[in-house]
């Protein structure tokens, strides 16, 4: 499963147009698997809807994605502090699955992303970064992720990632160990 975003404009628009068109008539013209969930907690109420359909033959840019079996959409309607927040995300799938399975996979992916973001923020203070010029923010994000991976893979010291980072900054031998595994 891959999230489809604006960097794949033909595919993104094709999937979005497909779901908007078929939601208008409640999927009367295509087979759909649908799953909904409601959750309360952490000061918010959230309603999620998941829809999965077979890939339409006329989907734009379909040929570039070998093994593509289905497309999906995850719609999240959240109320936080009395304010509504809606989010729609589109996906391509190389395996057939029900909407319930799709929803669990989307949630699992979100959990991994959330965990990674938390680790980057704690270790590198990513949320406090004010880098904005040109592509510098994207470049630094890549460098941070690479550094995080190197620090996690270094097993000679029983330290947390943040402590490993500080130790590598203070000790050139340990930095070499992190970078080259020597």
N, CA, C and O of each residue as an XYZ file, in Angstrom:
728
protein
N       0.841     -1.170      0.000
C       0.000      0.000      0.000
C       0.884      1.230      0.000
O       1.829      1.317      0.784
N       0.585      2.180     -0.872
C       1.293      3.450     -0.927
C       0.289      4.599     -0.918
O      -0.752      4.537     -1.571
N       0.615      5.633     -0.177
C      -0.204      6.840     -0.204
C       0.066      7.563     -1.515
O       1.209      7.637     -1.969
N      -0.974      8.087     -2.113
C      -0.841      8.842     -3.359
C      -1.037     10.310     -3.017
O      -2.046     10.703     -2.431
N      -0.047     11.112     -3.399
C      -0.078     12.531     -3.064
C       0.077     13.356     -4.325
O       0.078     12.823     -5.435
N       0.206     14.637     -4.149
C       0.294     15.566     -5.276
C       1.527     15.404     -6.139
O       1.565     15.932     -7.250
N       2.560     14.676     -5.658
C       3.744     14.498     -6.491
C       3.507     13.493     -7.624
O       4.366     13.325     -8.489
N       2.362     12.833     -7.623
C       1.906     11.973     -8.721
C       0.576     12.543     -9.207
O      -0.470     11.931     -8.991
N       0.601     13.709     -9.864
C      -0.649     14.440    -10.130
C      -1.681     13.679    -10.971
O      -2.873     13.749    -10.670
N      -1.263     12.961    -12.008
C      -2.235     12.235    -12.838
C      -2.916     11.133    -12.033
O      -4.137     10.989    -12.069
N      -2.114     10.360    -11.308
C      -2.658      9.277    -10.501
C      -3.541      9.833     -9.384
O      -4.644      9.339     -9.151
N      -3.055     10.848     -8.708
C      -3.801     11.466     -7.607
C      -5.163     11.967     -8.085
O      -6.193     11.650     -7.491
N      -5.158     12.740     -9.146
C      -6.421     13.288     -9.670
C      -7.336     12.191    -10.189
O      -8.553     12.274    -10.025
N      -6.766     11.157    -10.818
C      -7.573     10.049    -11.317
C      -8.287      9.310    -10.191
O      -9.471      8.992    -10.303
N      -7.566      9.039     -9.108
C      -8.177      8.340     -7.978
C      -9.196      9.231     -7.286
O     -10.284      8.780     -6.930
N      -8.842     10.498     -7.097
C      -9.773     11.435     -6.460
C     -11.056     11.562     -7.291
O     -12.158     11.492     -6.745
N     -10.916     11.745     -8.591
C     -12.093     11.872     -9.465
C     -12.949     10.608     -9.424
O     -14.177     10.686     -9.411
N     -12.299      9.442     -9.403
C     -13.023      8.174     -9.347
C     -13.895      8.118     -8.093
O     -15.091      7.836     -8.178
N     -13.301      8.384     -6.937
C     -14.062      8.270     -5.688
C     -15.136      9.355     -5.568
O     -16.235      9.076     -5.089
N     -14.843     10.563     -5.985
C     -15.857     11.624     -5.932
C     -17.041     11.256     -6.821
O     -18.195     11.404     -6.417
N     -16.754     10.777     -8.031
C     -17.813     10.383     -8.966
C     -18.687      9.269     -8.391
O     -19.913      9.339     -8.474
N     -18.071      8.253     -7.814
C     -18.837      7.108     -7.332
C     -19.483      7.348     -5.970
O     -20.464      6.685     -5.633
N     -18.962      8.262     -5.197
C     -19.630      8.603     -3.929
C     -20.926      9.363     -4.196
O     -21.863      9.304     -3.400
N     -20.973     10.074     -5.314
C     -22.190     10.825     -5.664
C     -23.404      9.914     -5.790
O     -24.514     10.323     -5.449
N     -23.216      8.679     -6.277
C     -24.350      7.756     -6.407
C     -24.206      6.553     -5.467
O     -24.763      5.485     -5.720
N     -23.453      6.743     -4.384
C     -23.283      5.722     -3.346
C     -22.770      4.397     -3.924
O     -23.211      3.319     -3.525
N     -21.832      4.499     -4.869
C     -21.153      3.352     -5.472
C     -22.119      2.389     -6.170
O     -21.924      1.174     -6.140
N     -23.156      2.940     -6.793
C     -24.151      2.111     -7.482
C     -23.575      1.422     -8.723
O     -24.084      0.379     -9.134
N     -22.523      1.985     -9.324
C     -21.990      1.448    -10.584
C     -20.751      0.588    -10.424
O     -20.291     -0.002    -11.401
N     -20.197      0.497     -9.221
C     -18.996     -0.314     -8.999
C     -19.113     -1.080     -7.692
O     -19.878     -0.720     -6.797
N     -18.325     -2.152     -7.612
C     -18.260     -2.925     -6.378
C     -17.326     -2.192     -5.418
O     -16.236     -1.764     -5.797
N     -17.767     -2.054     -4.178
C     -16.968     -1.353     -3.176
C     -16.984     -2.137     -1.864
O     -17.980     -2.769     -1.511
N     -15.873     -2.081     -1.163
C     -15.820     -2.578      0.209
C     -15.718     -1.332      1.082
O     -14.890     -0.454      0.840
N     -16.573     -1.268      2.101
C     -16.643     -0.072      2.942
C     -16.574     -0.466      4.414
O     -17.145     -1.473      4.832
N     -15.860      0.351      5.193
C     -15.768      0.125      6.630
C     -15.734      1.481      7.332
O     -15.090      2.418      6.859
N     -16.432      1.579      8.463
C     -16.458      2.820      9.236
C     -16.135      2.528     10.683
O     -16.448      1.457     11.202
N     -15.503      3.498     11.331
C     -15.198      3.367     12.753
C     -15.392      4.712     13.443
O     -15.256      5.770     12.828
N     -15.711      4.649     14.728
C     -15.860      5.845     15.559
C     -15.004      5.653     16.803
O     -15.018      4.591     17.424
N     -14.266      6.685     17.155
C     -13.425      6.619     18.348
C     -13.532      7.924     19.124
O     -13.721      9.000     18.556
N     -13.405      7.794     20.434
C     -13.346      8.947     21.326
C     -12.130      8.776     22.199
O     -11.817      7.665     22.627
N     -11.441      9.867     22.465
C     -10.288      9.805     23.351
C      -9.323     10.930     23.077
O      -9.340     11.533     22.004
N      -8.478     11.211     24.055
C      -7.481     12.268     23.942
C      -8.122     13.605     23.556
O      -7.528     14.396     22.824
N      -9.329     13.847     24.052
C     -10.006     15.117     23.806
C     -10.549     15.287     22.399
O     -10.763     16.412     21.950
N     -10.772     14.195     21.706
C     -11.296     14.316     20.343
C     -12.268     13.178     20.036
O     -12.227     12.111     20.649
N     -13.133     13.441     19.076
C     -14.023     12.426     18.515
C     -13.626     12.271     17.055
O     -13.396     13.252     16.348
N     -13.550     11.003     16.611
C     -13.116     10.781     15.242
C     -13.987      9.727     14.568
O     -14.224      8.645     15.106
N     -14.450     10.076     13.380
C     -15.204      9.147     12.535
C     -14.351      8.902     11.292
O     -13.954      9.838     10.599
N     -14.079      7.628     11.025
C     -13.271      7.274      9.862
C     -14.083      6.404      8.920
O     -14.811      5.505      9.342
N     -13.942      6.692      7.637
C     -14.579      5.884      6.594
C     -13.498      5.412      5.635
O     -12.633      6.185      5.223
N     -13.559      4.135      5.288
C     -12.588      3.540      4.372
C     -13.349      2.896      3.214
O     -14.334      2.187      3.420
N     -12.880      3.153      2.004
C     -13.484      2.581      0.805
C     -12.374      1.974     -0.049
O     -11.321      2.584     -0.237
N     -12.620      0.762     -0.567
C     -11.660      0.088     -1.434
C     -12.409     -0.412     -2.662
O     -13.475     -1.017     -2.554
N     -11.832     -0.150     -3.832
C     -12.407     -0.603     -5.105
C     -11.308     -1.193     -5.972
O     -10.132     -0.867     -5.811
N     -11.702     -2.067     -6.896
C     -10.753     -2.558     -7.883
C     -10.304     -1.381     -8.747
O     -11.030     -0.401     -8.914
N      -9.105     -1.495     -9.286
C      -8.556     -0.417    -10.110
C      -9.374     -0.311    -11.398
O      -9.531     -1.300    -12.115
N      -9.891      0.871    -11.692
C     -10.632      1.025    -12.948
C      -9.680      0.928    -14.146
O      -8.527      1.354    -14.072
N     -10.177      0.366    -15.241
C      -9.351      0.196    -16.438
C      -8.841      1.521    -16.986
O      -7.748      1.581    -17.549
N      -9.620      2.575    -16.827
C      -9.256      3.867    -17.409
C      -8.537      4.798    -16.421
O      -8.455      6.001    -16.669
N      -8.020      4.268    -15.319
C      -7.331      5.107    -14.341
C      -6.077      5.708    -14.961
O      -5.235      4.987    -15.495
N      -5.958      7.010    -14.889
C      -4.797      7.706    -15.431
C      -3.523      7.218    -14.743
O      -3.485      7.052    -13.524
N      -2.487      6.993    -15.540
C      -1.159      6.620    -15.041
C      -1.102      5.196    -14.478
O      -0.131      4.835    -13.813
N      -2.116      4.399    -14.734
C      -2.171      3.026    -14.208
C      -1.003      2.176    -14.698
O      -0.484      1.349    -13.948
N      -0.593      2.366    -15.928
C       0.444      1.532    -16.536
C       1.783      1.627    -15.806
O       2.576      0.686    -15.862
N       2.044      2.707    -15.144
C       3.325      2.884    -14.424
C       3.391      2.064    -13.143
O       4.459      1.945    -12.542
N       2.269      1.497    -12.717
C       2.220      0.791    -11.431
C       1.874     -0.670    -11.670
O       0.710     -1.063    -11.589
N       2.889     -1.471    -11.964
C       2.688     -2.902    -12.223
C       2.172     -3.593    -10.959
O       2.605     -3.279     -9.850
N       1.262     -4.517    -11.136
C       0.726     -5.274    -10.003
C      -0.325     -4.534     -9.201
O      -0.734     -4.996     -8.135
N      -0.762     -3.405     -9.694
C      -1.772     -2.610     -8.987
C      -3.109     -3.361     -9.008
O      -3.612     -3.715    -10.074
N      -3.673     -3.596     -7.828
C      -4.914     -4.373     -7.714
C      -6.113     -3.516     -7.326
O      -7.205     -3.678     -7.870
N      -5.898     -2.598     -6.375
C      -7.017     -1.817     -5.862
C      -6.582     -0.388     -5.574
O      -5.394     -0.069     -5.520
N      -7.590      0.458     -5.392
C      -7.368      1.820     -4.919
C      -8.241      2.024     -3.692
O      -9.283      1.384     -3.544
N      -7.812      2.909     -2.826
C      -8.576      3.132     -1.602
C      -8.562      4.588     -1.196
O      -7.701      5.367     -1.607
N      -9.536      4.932     -0.380
C      -9.597      6.275      0.197
C      -9.923      6.133      1.679
O     -10.768      5.331      2.076
N      -9.232      6.935      2.484
C      -9.484      6.998      3.920
C      -9.942      8.412      4.235
O      -9.242      9.382      3.945
N     -11.126      8.522      4.833
C     -11.699      9.821      5.165
C     -11.817      9.908      6.680
O     -12.446      9.065      7.318
N     -11.208     10.931      7.237
C     -11.215     11.116      8.682
C     -11.910     12.434      9.011
O     -11.517     13.499      8.534
N     -12.947     12.337      9.832
C     -13.669     13.522     10.305
C     -13.454     13.598     11.810
O     -13.963     12.765     12.561
N     -12.698     14.603     12.246
C     -12.298     14.712     13.645
C     -12.820     16.006     14.246
O     -12.874     17.039     13.580
N     -13.201     15.935     15.509
C     -13.566     17.136     16.263
C     -12.606     17.226     17.438
O     -12.617     16.385     18.337
N     -11.770     18.270     17.415
C     -10.793     18.523     18.485
C     -11.108     19.863     19.102
O     -11.119     20.886     18.417
N     -11.362     19.859     20.387
C     -11.658     21.115     21.070
C     -12.838     21.849     20.467
O     -12.863     23.079     20.434
N     -13.818     21.095     19.990
C     -15.009     21.690     19.397
C     -14.838     22.140     17.953
O     -15.794     22.621     17.345
N     -13.641     21.993     17.390
C     -13.384     22.427     16.015
C     -13.264     21.209     15.097
O     -12.524     20.273     15.402
N     -13.991     21.219     13.971
C     -13.907     20.093     13.034
C     -12.631     20.155     12.193
O     -12.149     21.230     11.836
N     -12.108     18.982     11.893
C     -10.921     18.858     11.045
C     -11.122     17.614     10.179
O     -11.217     16.503     10.700
N     -11.187     17.796      8.881
C     -11.399     16.682      7.962
C     -10.137     16.427      7.148
O      -9.397     17.350      6.808
N      -9.908     15.144      6.844
C      -8.745     14.768      6.051
C      -9.132     13.623      5.128
O      -9.818     12.685      5.536
N      -8.683     13.708      3.873
C      -8.939     12.666      2.881
C      -7.591     12.245      2.308
O      -6.807     13.081      1.860
N      -7.331     10.935      2.327
C      -6.077     10.414      1.786
C      -6.379      9.277      0.821
O      -7.279      8.470      1.051
N      -5.613      9.229     -0.258
C      -5.815      8.232     -1.301
C      -4.632      7.270     -1.334
O      -3.501      7.645     -1.022
N      -4.912      6.013     -1.721
C      -3.895      4.971     -1.701
C      -4.016      4.067     -2.922
O      -5.087      3.926     -3.512
N      -2.884      3.456     -3.287
C      -2.882      2.365     -4.262
C      -2.454      1.110     -3.516
O      -1.641      1.170     -2.594
N      -3.014     -0.035     -3.925
C      -2.750     -1.297     -3.234
C      -2.317     -2.354     -4.241
O      -2.903     -2.473     -5.318
N      -1.298     -3.116     -3.892
C      -0.837     -4.198     -4.764
C      -1.409     -5.540     -4.314
O      -1.102     -6.578     -4.900
N      -2.234     -5.516     -3.280
C      -2.856     -6.729     -2.745
C      -4.340     -6.444     -2.531
O      -4.714     -5.358     -2.088
N      -5.173     -7.417     -2.846
C      -6.598     -7.226     -2.604
C      -6.881     -7.373     -1.118
O      -6.363     -8.276     -0.460
N      -7.707     -6.476     -0.601
C      -8.073     -6.541      0.812
C      -9.432     -5.897      1.013
O      -9.906     -5.120      0.184
N     -10.038     -6.238      2.126
C     -11.324     -5.639      2.476
C     -11.072     -4.228      3.012
O      -9.940     -3.867      3.335
N     -12.130     -3.449      3.097
C     -12.008     -2.096      3.647
C     -11.577     -2.139      5.113
O     -10.861     -1.251      5.575
N     -12.007     -3.159      5.840
C     -11.596     -3.296      7.246
C     -10.083     -3.529      7.333
O      -9.401     -2.910      8.150
N      -9.563     -4.429      6.483
C      -8.118     -4.670      6.452
C      -7.370     -3.414      6.008
O      -6.323     -3.079      6.561
N      -7.908     -2.732      5.019
C      -7.322     -1.486      4.525
C      -7.255     -0.460      5.651
O      -6.230      0.198      5.833
N      -8.334     -0.321      6.402
C      -8.361      0.623      7.519
C      -7.304      0.303      8.558
O      -6.635      1.202      9.066
N      -7.150     -0.981      8.877
C      -6.135     -1.385      9.859
C      -4.734     -1.089      9.328
O      -3.857     -0.677     10.088
N      -4.524     -1.293      8.045
C      -3.226     -1.015      7.442
C      -2.933      0.482      7.435
O      -1.816      0.901      7.740
N      -3.929      1.280      7.090
C      -3.768      2.743      7.114
C      -3.423      3.204      8.514
O      -2.508      4.008      8.696
N      -4.139      2.709      9.498
C      -3.887      3.095     10.893
C      -2.497      2.657     11.336
O      -1.807      3.398     12.038
N      -2.082      1.464     10.933
C      -0.746      0.985     11.270
C       0.330      1.867     10.656
O       1.323      2.191     11.306
N       0.129      2.255      9.403
C       1.072      3.141      8.718
C       1.136      4.485      9.421
O       2.216      5.044      9.611
N      -0.024      5.002      9.808
C      -0.085      6.278     10.525
C       0.677      6.173     11.845
O       1.386      7.103     12.231
N       0.532      5.043     12.535
C       1.241      4.849     13.805
C       2.748      4.861     13.628
O       3.468      5.425     14.452
N       3.230      4.242     12.556
C       4.661      4.235     12.272
C       5.135      5.647     11.967
O       6.158      6.088     12.492
N       4.393      6.364     11.114
C       4.752      7.747     10.785
C       4.752      8.624     12.025
O       5.654      9.438     12.220
N       3.744      8.457     12.856
C       3.637      9.260     14.071
C       4.814      8.978     15.004
O       5.377      9.899     15.596
N       5.179      7.712     15.132
C       6.299      7.316     15.980
C       7.605      7.898     15.447
O       8.423      8.401     16.217
N       7.801      7.831     14.133
C       9.005      8.388     13.521
C       9.065      9.887     13.747
O      10.117     10.415     14.107
N       7.948     10.584     13.541
C       7.917     12.033     13.749
C       8.247     12.369     15.205
O       9.002     13.304     15.470
N       7.686     11.613     16.143
C       7.954     11.858     17.558
C       9.435     11.686     17.848
O      10.033     12.506     18.545
N      10.037     10.613     17.314
C      11.464     10.359     17.535
C      12.316     11.473     16.940
O      13.276     11.915     17.570
N      11.979     11.934     15.736
C      12.726     13.025     15.117
C      12.594     14.316     15.923
O      13.554     15.078     16.041
N      11.419     14.556     16.469
C      11.223     15.776     17.255
C      11.990     15.707     18.566
O      12.631     16.686     18.950
N      11.941     14.580     19.262
C      12.637     14.436     20.546
C      14.149     14.479     20.342
O      14.854     15.166     21.081
N      14.648     13.755     19.352
C      16.086     13.639     19.151
C      16.699     14.876     18.508
O      17.785     15.307     18.895
N      16.004     15.447     17.527
C      16.578     16.544     16.747
C      15.820     17.859     16.871
O      16.205     18.847     16.245
N      14.754     17.895     17.661
C      13.973     19.123     17.808
C      13.395     19.594     16.476
O      13.363     20.790     16.185
N      12.938     18.627     15.671
C      12.485     18.942     14.315
C      11.354     19.968     14.285
O      11.315     20.817     13.394
N      10.435     19.901     15.245
C       9.318     20.853     15.247
C       9.784     22.288     15.494
O       9.100     23.236     15.109
N      10.930     22.451     16.127
C      11.446     23.793     16.423
C      12.284     24.364     15.283
O      12.665     25.534     15.315
N      12.571     23.544     14.284
C      13.403     23.990     13.174
C      12.716     25.112     12.397
O      11.523     25.037     12.099
N      13.477     26.139     12.078
C      12.953     27.269     11.308
C      13.534     27.310      9.900
O      13.483     28.342      9.230
N      14.084     26.187      9.457
C      14.653     26.103      8.109
C      13.498     26.116      7.109
O      12.632     25.242      7.145
N      13.486     27.101      6.224
C      12.377     27.236      5.281
C      12.817     27.546      3.847
O      12.033     27.349      2.919
N      14.028     28.017      3.643
C      14.454     28.520      2.343
C      14.593     27.403      1.313
O      15.218     26.375      1.572
N      14.007     27.620      0.161
C      14.090     26.706     -0.975
C      13.794     25.259     -0.545
O      12.731     24.976      0.007
N      14.729     24.364     -0.799
C      14.530     22.942     -0.476
C      15.267     22.528      0.793
O      15.381     21.338      1.087
N      15.763     23.497      1.536
C      16.574     23.192      2.714
C      15.806     22.358      3.736
O      16.379     21.455      4.346
N      14.519     22.647      3.933
C      13.745     21.879      4.921
C      13.641     20.406      4.520
O      13.785     19.528      5.371
N      13.397     20.124      3.253
C      13.316     18.737      2.780
C      14.679     18.060      2.871
O      14.770     16.894      3.256
N      15.735     18.783      2.519
C      17.087     18.219      2.592
C      17.465     17.877      4.032
O      17.998     16.799      4.296
N      17.188     18.791      4.962
C      17.513     18.527      6.357
C      16.660     17.393      6.916
O      17.125     16.637      7.769
N      15.446     17.266      6.460
C      14.600     16.160      6.893
C      15.226     14.826      6.497
O      15.225     13.882      7.286
N      15.751     14.745      5.298
C      16.413     13.518      4.833
C      17.649     13.228      5.678
O      17.876     12.090      6.087
N      18.452     14.270      5.938
C      19.657     14.090      6.750
C      19.289     13.629      8.154
O      19.950     12.749      8.707
N      18.235     14.215      8.743
C      17.807     13.807     10.090
C      17.370     12.347     10.116
O      17.721     11.609     11.036
N      16.606     11.929      9.113
C      16.137     10.541      9.062
C      17.306      9.570      8.905
O      17.328      8.502      9.517
N      18.275      9.958      8.076
C      19.453      9.123      7.893
C      20.246      9.034      9.206
O      20.684      7.952      9.594
N      20.424     10.158      9.875
C      21.139     10.175     11.157
C      20.402      9.326     12.194
O      21.024      8.574     12.945
N      19.084      9.451     12.229
C      18.289      8.653     13.173
C      18.493      7.166     12.911
O      18.658      6.385     13.848
N      18.483      6.777     11.656
C      18.687      5.372     11.295
C      20.071      4.889     11.732
O      20.198      3.800     12.290
N      21.103      5.689     11.482
C      22.460      5.318     11.888
C      22.558      5.182     13.407
O      23.168      4.239     13.911
N      21.958      6.121     14.131
C      22.006      6.076     15.599
C      21.255      4.857     16.145
O      21.701      4.235     17.110
N      20.127      4.517     15.538
C      19.367      3.344     15.997
C      20.111      2.045     15.718
O      20.011      1.088     16.485
N      20.858      2.014     14.614
C      21.580      0.799     14.233
C      22.856      0.590     15.034
O      23.387     -0.520     15.052
N      23.359      1.615     15.691
C      24.585      1.507     16.480
C      24.243      0.852     17.806
O      23.482      1.412     18.596
N      24.801     -0.338     18.063
C      24.393     -1.137     19.224
C      25.473     -1.286     20.298
O      25.234     -1.973     21.291
N      26.656     -0.673     20.142
C      27.737     -0.908     21.100
C      27.469     -0.253     22.460
O      27.991     -0.714     23.475
N      26.680      0.793     22.494
C      26.366      1.467     23.758
C      24.883      1.301     24.064
O      24.038      1.398     23.175
N      24.584      1.053     25.316
C      23.193      0.932     25.763
C      22.687      2.323     26.145
O      22.539      2.634     27.327
N      22.425      3.147     25.145
C      21.965      4.515     25.354
C      20.733      4.763     24.501
O      20.483      4.057     23.524
N      19.980      5.758     24.878
C      18.881      6.206     24.034
C      19.441      6.948     22.833
O      20.609      7.336     22.826
N      18.615      7.145     21.823
C      19.061      7.777     20.588
C      19.568      9.197     20.848
O      20.586      9.599     20.285
N      18.884      9.945     21.678
C      19.320     11.319     21.962
C      20.687     11.320     22.643
O      21.534     12.155     22.326
N      20.908     10.397     23.569
C      22.207     10.305     24.248
C      23.300      9.855     23.277
O      24.434     10.330     23.353
N      22.963      8.946     22.372
C      23.936      8.524     21.355
C      24.335      9.715     20.484
O      25.506      9.879     20.142
N      23.360     10.536     20.135
C      23.630     11.718     19.308
C      24.596     12.656     20.021
O      25.562     13.129     19.421
N      24.341     12.925     21.292
C      25.207     13.819     22.047
C      26.604     13.217     22.219
O      27.603     13.927     22.110
N      26.673     11.917     22.488
C      27.967     11.246     22.635
C      28.762     11.323     21.337
O      29.969     11.562     21.365
N      28.102     11.123     20.210
C      28.772     11.224     18.906
C      29.275     12.645     18.650
O      30.302     12.829     17.997
N      28.569     13.637     19.151
C      29.000     15.034     18.983
C      30.244     15.328     19.809
O      31.077     16.140     19.407
N      30.375     14.678     20.957
C      31.493     14.942     21.862
C      32.693     14.040     21.629
O      33.807     14.379     22.029
N      32.483     12.894     20.987
C      33.528     11.881     20.897
C      33.682     11.440     19.436
O      32.817     10.758     18.887
N      34.805     11.844     18.818
C      35.025     11.529     17.403
C      35.113     10.027     17.140
O      34.676      9.555     16.090
N      35.677      9.273     18.086
C      35.766      7.815     17.909
C      34.368      7.197     17.869
O      34.095      6.318     17.052
N      33.489      7.661     18.753
C      32.118      7.139     18.753
C      31.367      7.593     17.493
O      30.574      6.832     16.938
N      31.613      8.819     17.043
C      31.012      9.296     15.791
C      31.402      8.386     14.641
O      30.569      8.024     13.810
N      32.682      8.019     14.601
C      33.146      7.102     13.558
C      32.440      5.753     13.662
O      32.087      5.149     12.649
N      32.239      5.289     14.881
C      31.525      4.033     15.121
C      30.093      4.114     14.571
O      29.617      3.179     13.927
N      29.420      5.230     14.828
C      28.048      5.418     14.339
C      28.017      5.467     12.823
O      27.171      4.831     12.194
N      28.947      6.227     12.227
C      28.927      6.432     10.774
C      29.364      5.203      9.979
O      28.794      4.893      8.932
N      30.386      4.505     10.492
C      30.985      3.437      9.696
C      30.870      2.054     10.316
O      31.259      1.063      9.699
N      30.336      1.980     11.533
C      30.177      0.693     12.208
C      31.499      0.058     12.580
O      31.586     -1.164     12.698
N      32.542      0.876     12.769
C      33.872      0.328     13.097
C      34.045      0.114     14.574
O      35.103     -0.339     15.013
